[in-house]
Amino acid sequence: MLEGLLLEPKNTVLHEDLVPPEILYGMGLHPFMAEFLGIVLPMIDPGACVPYIDRAENEGIPPDFCSLPKSTMGLVLEGHLPVPAALVSSNMPCDGGMAQYAILQRSLGAPMFQLDVPYDFYDARAVRYFAGELRRMIAFLEANTPGRMDWDRMREVCEERNRAVEYELELWDLVRARPAPMAAEPIYLAHMVYGIAQAGKARSTEVFRRVAELARENLRRGQGAVADERHRVVLWNPPTMMYLDLFAWAEQAWGVSMVMDMLTFHRHPLIDTRTPETMLEDLARIVMQGPMARHTRGPADNFFRDLFYVVDHFDTDMIWMAGHVGCKNTQALLGMMRERCRKRGIALLIIDYDLMDPRVEPPEGIRAQVDR
């Protein structure tokens, strides 16, 4: 991923985390997810994004803004991202995520295309409209970058993505077993890196194949990923980036198997590769129904329908809601969430913290919330 950004910036497109890279690969361009460093740095050092958050706030970004776009804006304002050939974003997943791209474009001085996702994104009319948006994006990129669409190459990328999806869906079937033969990081980190940032690459397919193979072997031996599985958890909202070891600790301390999470539970249609139009229509569905964005757009049922389906389908007995204080969309739903969980008799833990900023709630504070 860094290869293009560092060695061929004029052939690199900075894209939003909910804009999949397949089209860019099909055009012979190097994709780089704008939010990638803001996501990865806290995994390595919980405080790594603090200087970038502070820089964004010092430039006038409100303190209650989500810390992921603040981190991304801070990185750009500090000059820590090279100038790409172009920027591609959308009106997802939230107001903060969308608004940051005005700062990115102004600071980097690169041309930008912003995809328009319709409010009601589940019907056939929306698919046709958004496939047209993707065609407009391709035309924009051909006008502003060296990239040119090669539909045969695009077909190869989509077929590679389909193979990876088949392995990931097999993994989802395997983790329904008790005890779960795979849990936590191999599920959600694999999806984050290889199912989102690197979709359509042969390396991604190999990672999912290997994870599914390990889960299959554990199931054959009757061995759980957690030695003493006592609780099966679904994590809703993005994972705790500034405390990546949360589930490694919870597995040991409480016998917790986290078997599914909001970002991993993506819509997974296999892309019909017969024609350019069928490929664009299926990619349109994938983009519009991206995780987190589809849950917080439209009626509240979009948020809860998938959640309780996951609870039933994966036989979980507990929901952990990562209550990121900067996420206004999900904070507004917490009261309804408590009420619906009480009616269903489902145990609910709401973790109060900030996605990227450990000053709000440090790891020991998160552990204390779990212990209570």
PDB file of N, CA and C in Angstrom, residues 60-140:
ATOM      1  N   GLY A  60      -9.019  24.758  14.462  1.00  0.00           N
ATOM      2  CA  GLY A  60     -10.415  25.155  14.562  1.00  0.00           C
ATOM      3  C   GLY A  60     -11.422  24.033  14.469  1.00  0.00           C
ATOM      4  N   ILE A  61     -10.963  22.779  14.343  1.00  0.00           N
ATOM      5  CA  ILE A  61     -11.894  21.650  14.317  1.00  0.00           C
ATOM      6  C   ILE A  61     -12.452  21.459  15.731  1.00  0.00           C
ATOM      7  N   PRO A  62     -13.769  21.302  15.893  1.00  0.00           N
ATOM      8  CA  PRO A  62     -14.361  21.200  17.232  1.00  0.00           C
ATOM      9  C   PRO A  62     -13.818  20.000  18.013  1.00  0.00           C
ATOM     10  N   PRO A  63     -13.625  20.143  19.325  1.00  0.00           N
ATOM     11  CA  PRO A  63     -13.107  19.036  20.143  1.00  0.00           C
ATOM     12  C   PRO A  63     -14.014  17.807  20.153  1.00  0.00           C
ATOM     13  N   ASP A  64     -15.346  18.009  19.960  1.00  0.00           N
ATOM     14  CA  ASP A  64     -16.253  16.859  19.997  1.00  0.00           C
ATOM     15  C   ASP A  64     -16.403  16.182  18.635  1.00  0.00           C
ATOM     16  N   PHE A  65     -15.613  16.582  17.656  1.00  0.00           N
ATOM     17  CA  PHE A  65     -15.545  15.941  16.341  1.00  0.00           C
ATOM     18  C   PHE A  65     -14.952  14.544  16.510  1.00  0.00           C
ATOM     19  N   CYS A  66     -15.336  13.599  15.650  1.00  0.00           N
ATOM     20  CA  CYS A  66     -14.753  12.254  15.701  1.00  0.00           C
ATOM     21  C   CYS A  66     -13.235  12.330  15.552  1.00  0.00           C
ATOM     22  N   SER A  67     -12.533  11.569  16.379  1.00  0.00           N
ATOM     23  CA  SER A  67     -11.068  11.651  16.391  1.00  0.00           C
ATOM     24  C   SER A  67     -10.407  10.980  15.188  1.00  0.00           C
ATOM     25  N   LEU A  68     -11.126  10.140  14.429  1.00  0.00           N
ATOM     26  CA  LEU A  68     -10.513   9.564  13.221  1.00  0.00           C
ATOM     27  C   LEU A  68     -10.316  10.631  12.145  1.00  0.00           C
ATOM     28  N   PRO A  69     -11.354  11.372  11.741  1.00  0.00           N
ATOM     29  CA  PRO A  69     -11.078  12.450  10.781  1.00  0.00           C
ATOM     30  C   PRO A  69     -10.152  13.521  11.346  1.00  0.00           C
ATOM     31  N   LYS A  70     -10.199  13.769  12.662  1.00  0.00           N
ATOM     32  CA  LYS A  70      -9.239  14.725  13.229  1.00  0.00           C
ATOM     33  C   LYS A  70      -7.810  14.220  13.049  1.00  0.00           C
ATOM     34  N   SER A  71      -7.597  12.924  13.258  1.00  0.00           N
ATOM     35  CA  SER A  71      -6.256  12.357  13.068  1.00  0.00           C
ATOM     36  C   SER A  71      -5.814  12.484  11.616  1.00  0.00           C
ATOM     37  N   THR A  72      -6.724  12.173  10.688  1.00  0.00           N
ATOM     38  CA  THR A  72      -6.391  12.249   9.265  1.00  0.00           C
ATOM     39  C   THR A  72      -6.092  13.685   8.854  1.00  0.00           C
ATOM     40  N   MET A  73      -6.929  14.612   9.298  1.00  0.00           N
ATOM     41  CA  MET A  73      -6.677  16.024   8.975  1.00  0.00           C
ATOM     42  C   MET A  73      -5.353  16.490   9.578  1.00  0.00           C
ATOM     43  N   GLY A  74      -5.070  16.071  10.816  1.00  0.00           N
ATOM     44  CA  GLY A  74      -3.810  16.455  11.449  1.00  0.00           C
ATOM     45  C   GLY A  74      -2.605  15.942  10.695  1.00  0.00           C
ATOM     46  N   LEU A  75      -2.685  14.701  10.210  1.00  0.00           N
ATOM     47  CA  LEU A  75      -1.592  14.140   9.414  1.00  0.00           C
ATOM     48  C   LEU A  75      -1.330  14.979   8.166  1.00  0.00           C
ATOM     49  N   VAL A  76      -2.401  15.377   7.498  1.00  0.00           N
ATOM     50  CA  VAL A  76      -2.254  16.173   6.277  1.00  0.00           C
ATOM     51  C   VAL A  76      -1.753  17.575   6.606  1.00  0.00           C
ATOM     52  N   LEU A  77      -2.312  18.183   7.653  1.00  0.00           N
ATOM     53  CA  LEU A  77      -1.896  19.539   8.027  1.00  0.00           C
ATOM     54  C   LEU A  77      -0.432  19.587   8.458  1.00  0.00           C
ATOM     55  N   GLU A  78       0.054  18.487   9.036  1.00  0.00           N
ATOM     56  CA  GLU A  78       1.465  18.412   9.430  1.00  0.00           C
ATOM     57  C   GLU A  78       2.382  18.087   8.247  1.00  0.00           C
ATOM     58  N   GLY A  79       1.793  17.812   7.089  1.00  0.00           N
ATOM     59  CA  GLY A  79       2.602  17.480   5.917  1.00  0.00           C
ATOM     60  C   GLY A  79       3.150  16.076   5.935  1.00  0.00           C
ATOM     61  N   HIS A  80       2.456  15.167   6.633  1.00  0.00           N
ATOM     62  CA  HIS A  80       2.952  13.799   6.768  1.00  0.00           C
ATOM     63  C   HIS A  80       2.329  12.826   5.768  1.00  0.00           C
ATOM     64  N   LEU A  81       1.603  13.341   4.792  1.00  0.00           N
ATOM     65  CA  LEU A  81       1.129  12.525   3.680  1.00  0.00           C
ATOM     66  C   LEU A  81       1.559  13.195   2.379  1.00  0.00           C
ATOM     67  N   PRO A  82       2.203  12.454   1.467  1.00  0.00           N
ATOM     68  CA  PRO A  82       2.577  13.039   0.172  1.00  0.00           C
ATOM     69  C   PRO A  82       1.343  13.458  -0.627  1.00  0.00           C
ATOM     70  N   VAL A  83       1.535  14.367  -1.555  1.00  0.00           N
ATOM     71  CA  VAL A  83       0.433  14.834  -2.399  1.00  0.00           C
ATOM     72  C   VAL A  83       0.119  13.764  -3.445  1.00  0.00           C
ATOM     73  N   PRO A  84      -1.130  13.269  -3.515  1.00  0.00           N
ATOM     74  CA  PRO A  84      -1.490  12.250  -4.504  1.00  0.00           C
ATOM     75  C   PRO A  84      -1.891  12.892  -5.829  1.00  0.00           C
ATOM     76  N   ALA A  85      -2.178  12.033  -6.800  1.00  0.00           N
ATOM     77  CA  ALA A  85      -2.672  12.537  -8.082  1.00  0.00           C
ATOM     78  C   ALA A  85      -4.086  13.072  -7.950  1.00  0.00           C
ATOM     79  N   ALA A  86      -4.888  12.435  -7.076  1.00  0.00           N
ATOM     80  CA  ALA A  86      -6.287  12.837  -6.916  1.00  0.00           C
ATOM     81  C   ALA A  86      -6.818  12.291  -5.599  1.00  0.00           C
ATOM     82  N   LEU A  87      -7.974  12.822  -5.208  1.00  0.00           N
ATOM     83  CA  LEU A  87      -8.696  12.359  -4.024  1.00  0.00           C
ATOM     84  C   LEU A  87     -10.053  11.838  -4.460  1.00  0.00           C
ATOM     85  N   VAL A  88     -10.513  10.754  -3.816  1.00  0.00           N
ATOM     86  CA  VAL A  88     -11.859  10.236  -4.056  1.00  0.00           C
ATOM     87  C   VAL A  88     -12.517  10.004  -2.705  1.00  0.00           C
ATOM     88  N   SER A  89     -13.699  10.600  -2.513  1.00  0.00           N
ATOM     89  CA  SER A  89     -14.416  10.424  -1.249  1.00  0.00           C
ATOM     90  C   SER A  89     -15.899  10.238  -1.546  1.00  0.00           C
ATOM     91  N   SER A  90     -16.723  10.293  -0.499  1.00  0.00           N
ATOM     92  CA  SER A  90     -18.170  10.172  -0.663  1.00  0.00           C
ATOM     93  C   SER A  90     -18.841  10.995   0.427  1.00  0.00           C
ATOM     94  N   ASN A  91     -20.160  10.896   0.502  1.00  0.00           N
ATOM     95  CA  ASN A  91     -20.887  11.554   1.584  1.00  0.00           C
ATOM     96  C   ASN A  91     -21.141  10.591   2.744  1.00  0.00           C
ATOM     97  N   MET A  92     -20.249   9.650   2.951  1.00  0.00           N
ATOM     98  CA  MET A  92     -20.328   8.679   4.045  1.00  0.00           C
ATOM     99  C   MET A  92     -19.040   8.768   4.865  1.00  0.00           C
ATOM    100  N   PRO A  93     -18.967   8.141   6.030  1.00  0.00           N
ATOM    101  CA  PRO A  93     -20.063   7.474   6.735  1.00  0.00           C
ATOM    102  C   PRO A  93     -20.883   8.429   7.588  1.00  0.00           C
ATOM    103  N   CYS A  94     -20.342   9.658   7.794  1.00  0.00           N
ATOM    104  CA  CYS A  94     -20.989  10.604   8.698  1.00  0.00           C
ATOM    105  C   CYS A  94     -20.594  12.012   8.273  1.00  0.00           C
ATOM    106  N   ASP A  95     -21.173  13.007   8.937  1.00  0.00           N
ATOM    107  CA  ASP A  95     -20.856  14.391   8.577  1.00  0.00           C
ATOM    108  C   ASP A  95     -19.367  14.694   8.761  1.00  0.00           C
ATOM    109  N   GLY A  96     -18.785  14.203   9.862  1.00  0.00           N
ATOM    110  CA  GLY A  96     -17.370  14.450  10.118  1.00  0.00           C
ATOM    111  C   GLY A  96     -16.478  13.802   9.088  1.00  0.00           C
ATOM    112  N   GLY A  97     -16.781  12.528   8.774  1.00  0.00           N
ATOM    113  CA  GLY A  97     -15.988  11.817   7.781  1.00  0.00           C
ATOM    114  C   GLY A  97     -16.057  12.470   6.415  1.00  0.00           C
ATOM    115  N   MET A  98     -17.230  13.009   6.073  1.00  0.00           N
ATOM    116  CA  MET A  98     -17.391  13.677   4.781  1.00  0.00           C
ATOM    117  C   MET A  98     -16.706  15.045   4.779  1.00  0.00           C
ATOM    118  N   ALA A  99     -16.889  15.806   5.870  1.00  0.00           N
ATOM    119  CA  ALA A  99     -16.400  17.188   5.907  1.00  0.00           C
ATOM    120  C   ALA A  99     -14.877  17.278   5.884  1.00  0.00           C
ATOM    121  N   GLN A 100     -14.197  16.247   6.404  1.00  0.00           N
ATOM    122  CA  GLN A 100     -12.734  16.329   6.457  1.00  0.00           C
ATOM    123  C   GLN A 100     -12.097  16.492   5.082  1.00  0.00           C
ATOM    124  N   TYR A 101     -12.796  16.016   4.039  1.00  0.00           N
ATOM    125  CA  TYR A 101     -12.173  16.036   2.713  1.00  0.00           C
ATOM    126  C   TYR A 101     -12.057  17.441   2.132  1.00  0.00           C
ATOM    127  N   ALA A 102     -12.837  18.389   2.644  1.00  0.00           N
ATOM    128  CA  ALA A 102     -12.636  19.782   2.228  1.00  0.00           C
ATOM    129  C   ALA A 102     -11.274  20.280   2.705  1.00  0.00           C
ATOM    130  N   ILE A 103     -10.901  19.886   3.935  1.00  0.00           N
ATOM    131  CA  ILE A 103      -9.589  20.258   4.474  1.00  0.00           C
ATOM    132  C   ILE A 103      -8.481  19.538   3.717  1.00  0.00           C
ATOM    133  N   LEU A 104      -8.693  18.243   3.439  1.00  0.00           N
ATOM    134  CA  LEU A 104      -7.673  17.474   2.727  1.00  0.00           C
ATOM    135  C   LEU A 104      -7.421  18.055   1.344  1.00  0.00           C
ATOM    136  N   GLN A 105      -8.501  18.382   0.630  1.00  0.00           N
ATOM    137  CA  GLN A 105      -8.330  18.925  -0.719  1.00  0.00           C
ATOM    138  C   GLN A 105      -7.619  20.272  -0.680  1.00  0.00           C
ATOM    139  N   ARG A 106      -8.023  21.134   0.245  1.00  0.00           N
ATOM    140  CA  ARG A 106      -7.403  22.459   0.337  1.00  0.00           C
ATOM    141  C   ARG A 106      -5.921  22.348   0.689  1.00  0.00           C
ATOM    142  N   SER A 107      -5.591  21.430   1.600  1.00  0.00           N
ATOM    143  CA  SER A 107      -4.204  21.313   2.056  1.00  0.00           C
ATOM    144  C   SER A 107      -3.311  20.647   1.018  1.00  0.00           C
ATOM    145  N   LEU A 108      -3.839  19.620   0.346  1.00  0.00           N
ATOM    146  CA  LEU A 108      -3.033  18.871  -0.616  1.00  0.00           C
ATOM    147  C   LEU A 108      -3.040  19.502  -2.006  1.00  0.00           C
ATOM    148  N   GLY A 109      -4.089  20.257  -2.308  1.00  0.00           N
ATOM    149  CA  GLY A 109      -4.165  20.896  -3.618  1.00  0.00           C
ATOM    150  C   GLY A 109      -4.402  19.937  -4.761  1.00  0.00           C
ATOM    151  N   ALA A 110      -4.931  18.751  -4.469  1.00  0.00           N
ATOM    152  CA  ALA A 110      -5.186  17.745  -5.504  1.00  0.00           C
ATOM    153  C   ALA A 110      -6.650  17.812  -5.932  1.00  0.00           C
ATOM    154  N   PRO A 111      -6.962  17.457  -7.187  1.00  0.00           N
ATOM    155  CA  PRO A 111      -8.367  17.416  -7.616  1.00  0.00           C
ATOM    156  C   PRO A 111      -9.123  16.325  -6.860  1.00  0.00           C
ATOM    157  N   MET A 112     -10.419  16.563  -6.612  1.00  0.00           N
ATOM    158  CA  MET A 112     -11.192  15.617  -5.799  1.00  0.00           C
ATOM    159  C   MET A 112     -12.528  15.319  -6.453  1.00  0.00           C
ATOM    160  N   PHE A 113     -12.945  14.050  -6.337  1.00  0.00           N
ATOM    161  CA  PHE A 113     -14.284  13.631  -6.754  1.00  0.00           C
ATOM    162  C   PHE A 113     -14.998  13.080  -5.533  1.00  0.00           C
ATOM    163  N   GLN A 114     -16.236  13.548  -5.312  1.00  0.00           N
ATOM    164  CA  GLN A 114     -17.001  13.091  -4.151  1.00  0.00           C
ATOM    165  C   GLN A 114     -18.244  12.352  -4.634  1.00  0.00           C
ATOM    166  N   LEU A 115     -18.287  11.052  -4.351  1.00  0.00           N
ATOM    167  CA  LEU A 115     -19.423  10.219  -4.731  1.00  0.00           C
ATOM    168  C   LEU A 115     -20.645  10.592  -3.898  1.00  0.00           C
ATOM    169  N   ASP A 116     -21.809  10.560  -4.531  1.00  0.00           N
ATOM    170  CA  ASP A 116     -23.062  10.897  -3.857  1.00  0.00           C
ATOM    171  C   ASP A 116     -23.873   9.627  -3.629  1.00  0.00           C
ATOM    172  N   VAL A 117     -23.950   9.186  -2.378  1.00  0.00           N
ATOM    173  CA  VAL A 117     -24.742   8.009  -2.017  1.00  0.00           C
ATOM    174  C   VAL A 117     -26.149   8.472  -1.666  1.00  0.00           C
ATOM    175  N   PRO A 118     -27.197   7.935  -2.320  1.00  0.00           N
ATOM    176  CA  PRO A 118     -28.560   8.386  -2.021  1.00  0.00           C
ATOM    177  C   PRO A 118     -28.998   7.982  -0.620  1.00  0.00           C
ATOM    178  N   TYR A 119     -29.976   8.717  -0.100  1.00  0.00           N
ATOM    179  CA  TYR A 119     -30.471   8.472   1.259  1.00  0.00           C
ATOM    180  C   TYR A 119     -31.060   7.070   1.382  1.00  0.00           C
ATOM    181  N   ASP A 120     -31.906   6.696   0.433  1.00  0.00           N
ATOM    182  CA  ASP A 120     -32.491   5.351   0.420  1.00  0.00           C
ATOM    183  C   ASP A 120     -31.665   4.520  -0.552  1.00  0.00           C
ATOM    184  N   PHE A 121     -30.787   3.669  -0.002  1.00  0.00           N
ATOM    185  CA  PHE A 121     -29.772   3.022  -0.841  1.00  0.00           C
ATOM    186  C   PHE A 121     -30.028   1.541  -1.071  1.00  0.00           C
ATOM    187  N   TYR A 122     -31.221   1.046  -0.726  1.00  0.00           N
ATOM    188  CA  TYR A 122     -31.474  -0.382  -0.866  1.00  0.00           C
ATOM    189  C   TYR A 122     -32.239  -0.750  -2.142  1.00  0.00           C
ATOM    190  N   ASP A 123     -32.826   0.208  -2.854  1.00  0.00           N
ATOM    191  CA  ASP A 123     -33.673  -0.171  -3.989  1.00  0.00           C
ATOM    192  C   ASP A 123     -32.897  -0.148  -5.311  1.00  0.00           C
ATOM    193  N   ALA A 124     -33.549  -0.683  -6.352  1.00  0.00           N
ATOM    194  CA  ALA A 124     -32.895  -0.827  -7.659  1.00  0.00           C
ATOM    195  C   ALA A 124     -32.572   0.530  -8.273  1.00  0.00           C
ATOM    196  N   ARG A 125     -33.424   1.513  -8.019  1.00  0.00           N
ATOM    197  CA  ARG A 125     -33.172   2.851  -8.563  1.00  0.00           C
ATOM    198  C   ARG A 125     -31.867   3.418  -8.008  1.00  0.00           C
ATOM    199  N   ALA A 126     -31.627   3.195  -6.716  1.00  0.00           N
ATOM    200  CA  ALA A 126     -30.388   3.681  -6.098  1.00  0.00           C
ATOM    201  C   ALA A 126     -29.174   2.998  -6.715  1.00  0.00           C
ATOM    202  N   VAL A 127     -29.291   1.699  -6.996  1.00  0.00           N
ATOM    203  CA  VAL A 127     -28.175   0.963  -7.600  1.00  0.00           C
ATOM    204  C   VAL A 127     -27.836   1.542  -8.969  1.00  0.00           C
ATOM    205  N   ARG A 128     -28.860   1.792  -9.772  1.00  0.00           N
ATOM    206  CA  ARG A 128     -28.619   2.362 -11.106  1.00  0.00           C
ATOM    207  C   ARG A 128     -27.987   3.751 -10.995  1.00  0.00           C
ATOM    208  N   TYR A 129     -28.514   4.544 -10.077  1.00  0.00           N
ATOM    209  CA  TYR A 129     -27.976   5.899  -9.902  1.00  0.00           C
ATOM    210  C   TYR A 129     -26.511   5.854  -9.479  1.00  0.00           C
ATOM    211  N   PHE A 130     -26.212   4.998  -8.506  1.00  0.00           N
ATOM    212  CA  PHE A 130     -24.850   5.013  -7.982  1.00  0.00           C
ATOM    213  C   PHE A 130     -23.861   4.349  -8.938  1.00  0.00           C
ATOM    214  N   ALA A 131     -24.313   3.383  -9.726  1.00  0.00           N
ATOM    215  CA  ALA A 131     -23.440   2.846 -10.779  1.00  0.00           C
ATOM    216  C   ALA A 131     -23.046   3.972 -11.738  1.00  0.00           C
ATOM    217  N   GLY A 132     -23.987   4.892 -11.987  1.00  0.00           N
ATOM    218  CA  GLY A 132     -23.664   6.065 -12.792  1.00  0.00           C
ATOM    219  C   GLY A 132     -22.649   6.964 -12.114  1.00  0.00           C
ATOM    220  N   GLU A 133     -22.739   7.088 -10.782  1.00  0.00           N
ATOM    221  CA  GLU A 133     -21.747   7.853 -10.034  1.00  0.00           C
ATOM    222  C   GLU A 133     -20.348   7.239 -10.192  1.00  0.00           C
ATOM    223  N   LEU A 134     -20.292   5.910 -10.160  1.00  0.00           N
ATOM    224  CA  LEU A 134     -18.996   5.249 -10.332  1.00  0.00           C
ATOM    225  C   LEU A 134     -18.437   5.489 -11.734  1.00  0.00           C
ATOM    226  N   ARG A 135     -19.313   5.521 -12.741  1.00  0.00           N
ATOM    227  CA  ARG A 135     -18.850   5.833 -14.096  1.00  0.00           C
ATOM    228  C   ARG A 135     -18.304   7.262 -14.160  1.00  0.00           C
ATOM    229  N   ARG A 136     -18.972   8.187 -13.479  1.00  0.00           N
ATOM    230  CA  ARG A 136     -18.488   9.576 -13.433  1.00  0.00           C
ATOM    231  C   ARG A 136     -17.126   9.643 -12.734  1.00  0.00           C
ATOM    232  N   MET A 137     -16.954   8.826 -11.693  1.00  0.00           N
ATOM    233  CA  MET A 137     -15.672   8.795 -10.995  1.00  0.00           C
ATOM    234  C   MET A 137     -14.565   8.291 -11.916  1.00  0.00           C
ATOM    235  N   ILE A 138     -14.861   7.245 -12.689  1.00  0.00           N
ATOM    236  CA  ILE A 138     -13.874   6.710 -13.636  1.00  0.00           C
ATOM    237  C   ILE A 138     -13.479   7.787 -14.648  1.00  0.00           C
ATOM    238  N   ALA A 139     -14.478   8.507 -15.171  1.00  0.00           N
ATOM    239  CA  ALA A 139     -14.188   9.572 -16.137  1.00  0.00           C
ATOM    240  C   ALA A 139     -13.333  10.667 -15.502  1.00  0.00           C
ATOM    241  N   PHE A 140     -13.637  11.015 -14.254  1.00  0.00           N
ATOM    242  CA  PHE A 140     -12.843  12.020 -13.534  1.00  0.00           C
ATOM    243  C   PHE A 140     -11.399  11.557 -13.380  1.00  0.00           C
TER     244      PHE A 140
END
